[in-house]
Amino acid sequence: MTGRARIQSGAGHDEQESAQRMHSITTGVEFVRRLDHAKRSQISIVRQEFGGWLDAVIGPDPMRAAVLSATGEAVVNASEHAYLDRAGPIEIHATMQRGYRRLMVLVRDHGRWRIPTAAGSRGAGGHGLALIDELSADSVVHTSATGTTTSMLWNLAPRVAEIHP
């Protein structure tokens, strides 16, 4: 499943154009959630909500656990590295393209990437992006002066009913 993680800086990249391009190729079901002050307790609740959405949209797909783990890791990374000692906004936007069985998940913060140094923090870790890369078909991390967006893509297996109508 190993993806091809890429990290892009804001220089020469139009984030709005990228978002429009991704939106223009999507027709399907969406999950959109914004945490205004992302805290651990809220992240857990959003993970449950997202898991419920995945159940309804993709059912018992073998990729469900990978999608949930990678998305959760991206949200935790945003909360720990973008804002450090304060809570800030994090947006989660997932789109399932039913016809293609393709799932795109974006996790966005509006902070500045920093390595946690406070006592009790998880520290630099360094494994979150590798985990996201391993669990997704493709992933890109885009950083700019206005925040970081982690984009993840999964190509899901067709359901049996879709193969044999």
mmCIF file of C-alpha atoms in Angstrom:
data_model
loop_
_atom_site.group_PDB
_atom_site.id
_atom_site.type_symbol
_atom_site.label_atom_id
_atom_site.label_comp_id
_atom_site.label_asym_id
_atom_site.label_seq_id
_atom_site.Cartn_x
_atom_site.Cartn_y
_atom_site.Cartn_z
ATOM 1 C CA MET A 1 0.000 0.000 0.000
ATOM 2 C CA THR A 2 2.971 2.288 0.380
ATOM 3 C CA GLY A 3 2.124 5.770 -0.838
ATOM 4 C CA ARG A 4 4.380 8.385 -2.254
ATOM 5 C CA ALA A 5 4.561 11.096 0.366
ATOM 6 C CA ARG A 6 5.626 14.486 -0.827
ATOM 7 C CA ILE A 7 6.156 17.655 1.110
ATOM 8 C CA GLN A 8 5.621 20.908 -0.720
ATOM 9 C CA SER A 9 6.356 24.424 0.426
ATOM 10 C CA GLY A 10 4.095 27.350 -0.352
ATOM 11 C CA ALA A 11 6.481 28.793 -2.917
ATOM 12 C CA GLY A 12 5.006 28.604 -6.398
ATOM 13 C CA HIS A 13 2.001 26.490 -5.377
ATOM 14 C CA ASP A 14 -1.515 27.814 -5.495
ATOM 15 C CA GLU A 15 -3.331 26.029 -2.671
ATOM 16 C CA GLN A 16 -6.727 27.327 -3.760
ATOM 17 C CA GLU A 17 -6.168 26.002 -7.288
ATOM 18 C CA SER A 18 -5.272 22.606 -5.838
ATOM 19 C CA ALA A 19 -8.421 22.530 -3.700
ATOM 20 C CA GLN A 20 -10.562 23.525 -6.679
ATOM 21 C CA ARG A 21 -8.979 20.823 -8.831
ATOM 22 C CA MET A 22 -9.643 18.190 -6.180
ATOM 23 C CA HIS A 23 -13.223 19.408 -5.764
ATOM 24 C CA SER A 24 -13.879 19.413 -9.494
ATOM 25 C CA ILE A 25 -12.981 15.720 -9.808
ATOM 26 C CA THR A 26 -15.166 14.660 -6.904
ATOM 27 C CA THR A 27 -18.767 13.645 -7.020
ATOM 28 C CA GLY A 28 -19.981 11.706 -4.061
ATOM 29 C CA VAL A 29 -20.409 11.913 -0.352
ATOM 30 C CA GLU A 30 -18.526 14.334 1.906
ATOM 31 C CA PHE A 31 -17.512 14.553 5.546
ATOM 32 C CA VAL A 32 -16.606 18.066 6.693
ATOM 33 C CA ARG A 33 -15.680 18.937 10.261
ATOM 34 C CA ARG A 34 -13.940 21.965 11.767
ATOM 35 C CA LEU A 35 -12.537 22.037 15.274
ATOM 36 C CA ASP A 36 -12.144 25.669 16.315
ATOM 37 C CA HIS A 37 -9.962 24.832 19.318
ATOM 38 C CA ALA A 38 -8.673 21.312 18.729
ATOM 39 C CA LYS A 39 -8.041 19.462 21.977
ATOM 40 C CA ARG A 40 -7.440 15.758 22.618
ATOM 41 C CA SER A 41 -11.031 15.194 23.804
ATOM 42 C CA GLN A 42 -12.444 16.793 20.637
ATOM 43 C CA ILE A 43 -10.086 14.820 18.424
ATOM 44 C CA SER A 44 -11.404 11.585 19.937
ATOM 45 C CA ILE A 45 -15.007 12.626 19.257
ATOM 46 C CA VAL A 46 -14.221 13.578 15.649
ATOM 47 C CA ARG A 47 -12.457 10.243 15.176
ATOM 48 C CA GLN A 48 -15.658 8.475 16.272
ATOM 49 C CA GLU A 49 -17.790 10.644 13.973
ATOM 50 C CA PHE A 50 -15.440 10.025 11.047
ATOM 51 C CA GLY A 51 -15.462 6.285 11.782
ATOM 52 C CA GLY A 52 -19.268 6.312 11.678
ATOM 53 C CA TRP A 53 -19.188 8.183 8.373
ATOM 54 C CA LEU A 54 -16.723 5.636 6.970
ATOM 55 C CA ASP A 55 -19.011 2.787 8.063
ATOM 56 C CA ALA A 56 -21.918 4.372 6.200
ATOM 57 C CA VAL A 57 -19.940 5.255 3.077
ATOM 58 C CA ILE A 58 -17.460 2.409 2.541
ATOM 59 C CA GLY A 59 -18.887 -0.295 4.786
ATOM 60 C CA PRO A 60 -16.613 -3.110 5.903
ATOM 61 C CA ASP A 61 -13.881 -2.239 3.415
ATOM 62 C CA PRO A 62 -10.467 -3.679 4.353
ATOM 63 C CA MET A 63 -8.999 -0.170 4.039
ATOM 64 C CA ARG A 64 -11.242 1.306 6.760
ATOM 65 C CA ALA A 65 -8.668 0.868 9.543
ATOM 66 C CA ALA A 66 -5.896 2.383 7.411
ATOM 67 C CA VAL A 67 -8.047 5.408 6.535
ATOM 68 C CA LEU A 68 -9.051 5.956 10.158
ATOM 69 C CA SER A 69 -5.482 5.562 11.470
ATOM 70 C CA ALA A 70 -3.848 7.828 8.889
ATOM 71 C CA THR A 71 -6.521 10.515 9.261
ATOM 72 C CA GLY A 72 -6.243 10.378 13.046
ATOM 73 C CA GLU A 73 -2.464 10.710 12.804
ATOM 74 C CA ALA A 74 -2.777 13.737 10.509
ATOM 75 C CA VAL A 75 -5.169 15.419 12.963
ATOM 76 C CA VAL A 76 -2.901 14.698 15.939
ATOM 77 C CA ASN A 77 0.120 15.998 13.982
ATOM 78 C CA ALA A 78 -1.754 19.209 13.229
ATOM 79 C CA SER A 79 -2.737 19.734 16.863
ATOM 80 C CA GLU A 80 0.739 18.990 18.225
ATOM 81 C CA HIS A 81 2.938 20.675 15.645
ATOM 82 C CA ALA A 82 0.908 23.641 14.394
ATOM 83 C CA TYR A 83 -0.173 25.115 17.692
ATOM 84 C CA LEU A 84 2.066 23.570 20.381
ATOM 85 C CA ASP A 85 0.913 25.028 23.718
ATOM 86 C CA ARG A 86 -2.405 26.416 22.510
ATOM 87 C CA ALA A 87 -5.411 24.978 20.731
ATOM 88 C CA GLY A 88 -6.189 26.124 17.212
ATOM 89 C CA PRO A 89 -8.484 25.291 14.308
ATOM 90 C CA ILE A 90 -8.211 22.055 12.369
ATOM 91 C CA GLU A 91 -10.390 21.112 9.402
ATOM 92 C CA ILE A 92 -11.099 17.601 8.187
ATOM 93 C CA HIS A 93 -12.635 17.192 4.728
ATOM 94 C CA ALA A 94 -13.206 13.772 3.200
ATOM 95 C CA THR A 95 -14.799 13.007 -0.145
ATOM 96 C CA MET A 96 -15.776 9.583 -1.397
ATOM 97 C CA GLN A 97 -15.980 9.315 -5.182
ATOM 98 C CA ARG A 98 -18.459 6.477 -5.410
ATOM 99 C CA GLY A 99 -18.045 5.763 -9.121
ATOM 100 C CA TYR A 100 -14.293 5.374 -8.776
ATOM 101 C CA ARG A 101 -14.287 4.027 -5.190
ATOM 102 C CA ARG A 102 -11.691 6.698 -4.420
ATOM 103 C CA LEU A 103 -11.464 8.389 -1.026
ATOM 104 C CA MET A 104 -9.652 11.715 -0.563
ATOM 105 C CA VAL A 105 -9.054 13.118 2.927
ATOM 106 C CA LEU A 106 -7.633 16.581 3.655
ATOM 107 C CA VAL A 107 -6.534 17.693 7.133
ATOM 108 C CA ARG A 108 -5.703 21.386 7.420
ATOM 109 C CA ASP A 109 -4.411 23.616 10.189
ATOM 110 C CA HIS A 110 -3.715 27.340 10.239
ATOM 111 C CA GLY A 111 -0.601 27.290 12.395
ATOM 112 C CA ARG A 112 3.141 27.090 11.843
ATOM 113 C CA TRP A 113 4.945 23.738 11.940
ATOM 114 C CA ARG A 114 7.050 23.446 15.070
ATOM 115 C CA ILE A 115 8.570 20.584 17.006
ATOM 116 C CA PRO A 116 7.032 20.235 20.494
ATOM 117 C CA THR A 117 9.523 20.874 23.279
ATOM 118 C CA ALA A 118 7.247 21.263 26.309
ATOM 119 C CA ALA A 119 7.475 18.722 29.100
ATOM 120 C CA GLY A 120 4.849 16.042 28.675
ATOM 121 C CA SER A 121 4.544 16.452 24.921
ATOM 122 C CA ARG A 122 5.099 13.443 22.698
ATOM 123 C CA GLY A 123 8.217 15.058 21.320
ATOM 124 C CA ALA A 124 9.302 15.231 17.721
ATOM 125 C CA GLY A 125 8.343 11.603 17.139
ATOM 126 C CA GLY A 126 9.041 11.616 13.441
ATOM 127 C CA HIS A 127 6.867 8.629 12.554
ATOM 128 C CA GLY A 128 3.520 10.260 11.759
ATOM 129 C CA LEU A 129 4.231 11.147 8.139
ATOM 130 C CA ALA A 130 5.822 7.755 7.518
ATOM 131 C CA LEU A 131 2.714 6.070 8.927
ATOM 132 C CA ILE A 132 0.441 8.196 6.732
ATOM 133 C CA ASP A 133 2.594 7.344 3.715
ATOM 134 C CA GLU A 134 2.474 3.619 4.488
ATOM 135 C CA LEU A 135 -1.289 3.540 5.047
ATOM 136 C CA SER A 136 -2.398 5.576 2.020
ATOM 137 C CA ALA A 137 -2.090 5.067 -1.729
ATOM 138 C CA ASP A 138 -0.748 8.615 -2.015
ATOM 139 C CA SER A 139 -0.129 11.476 0.382
ATOM 140 C CA VAL A 140 1.115 15.055 0.105
ATOM 141 C CA VAL A 141 1.926 17.539 2.847
ATOM 142 C CA HIS A 142 1.734 21.153 1.729
ATOM 143 C CA THR A 143 3.138 23.836 4.023
ATOM 144 C CA SER A 144 2.731 27.576 3.630
ATOM 145 C CA ALA A 145 2.645 30.721 5.731
ATOM 146 C CA THR A 146 -1.078 30.127 6.328
ATOM 147 C CA GLY A 147 -0.851 26.537 7.573
ATOM 148 C CA THR A 148 -0.329 22.939 6.599
ATOM 149 C CA THR A 149 -2.572 20.643 4.572
ATOM 150 C CA THR A 150 -2.116 16.893 4.570
ATOM 151 C CA SER A 151 -3.822 15.246 1.587
ATOM 152 C CA MET A 152 -4.344 11.486 1.559
ATOM 153 C CA LEU A 153 -5.822 9.233 -1.123
ATOM 154 C CA TRP A 154 -7.119 5.662 -1.060
ATOM 155 C CA ASN A 155 -8.347 3.541 -3.957
ATOM 156 C CA LEU A 156 -10.901 1.193 -2.436
ATOM 157 C CA ALA A 157 -11.876 -2.232 -3.692
ATOM 158 C CA PRO A 158 -15.195 -2.484 -5.500
ATOM 159 C CA ARG A 159 -17.984 -3.953 -3.410
ATOM 160 C CA VAL A 160 -19.230 -7.414 -4.390
ATOM 161 C CA ALA A 161 -22.575 -5.901 -5.448
ATOM 162 C CA GLU A 162 -20.702 -3.547 -7.780
ATOM 163 C CA ILE A 163 -18.843 -6.448 -9.403
ATOM 164 C CA HIS A 164 -21.891 -8.732 -9.738
ATOM 165 C CA PRO A 165 -25.044 -6.613 -10.060
#
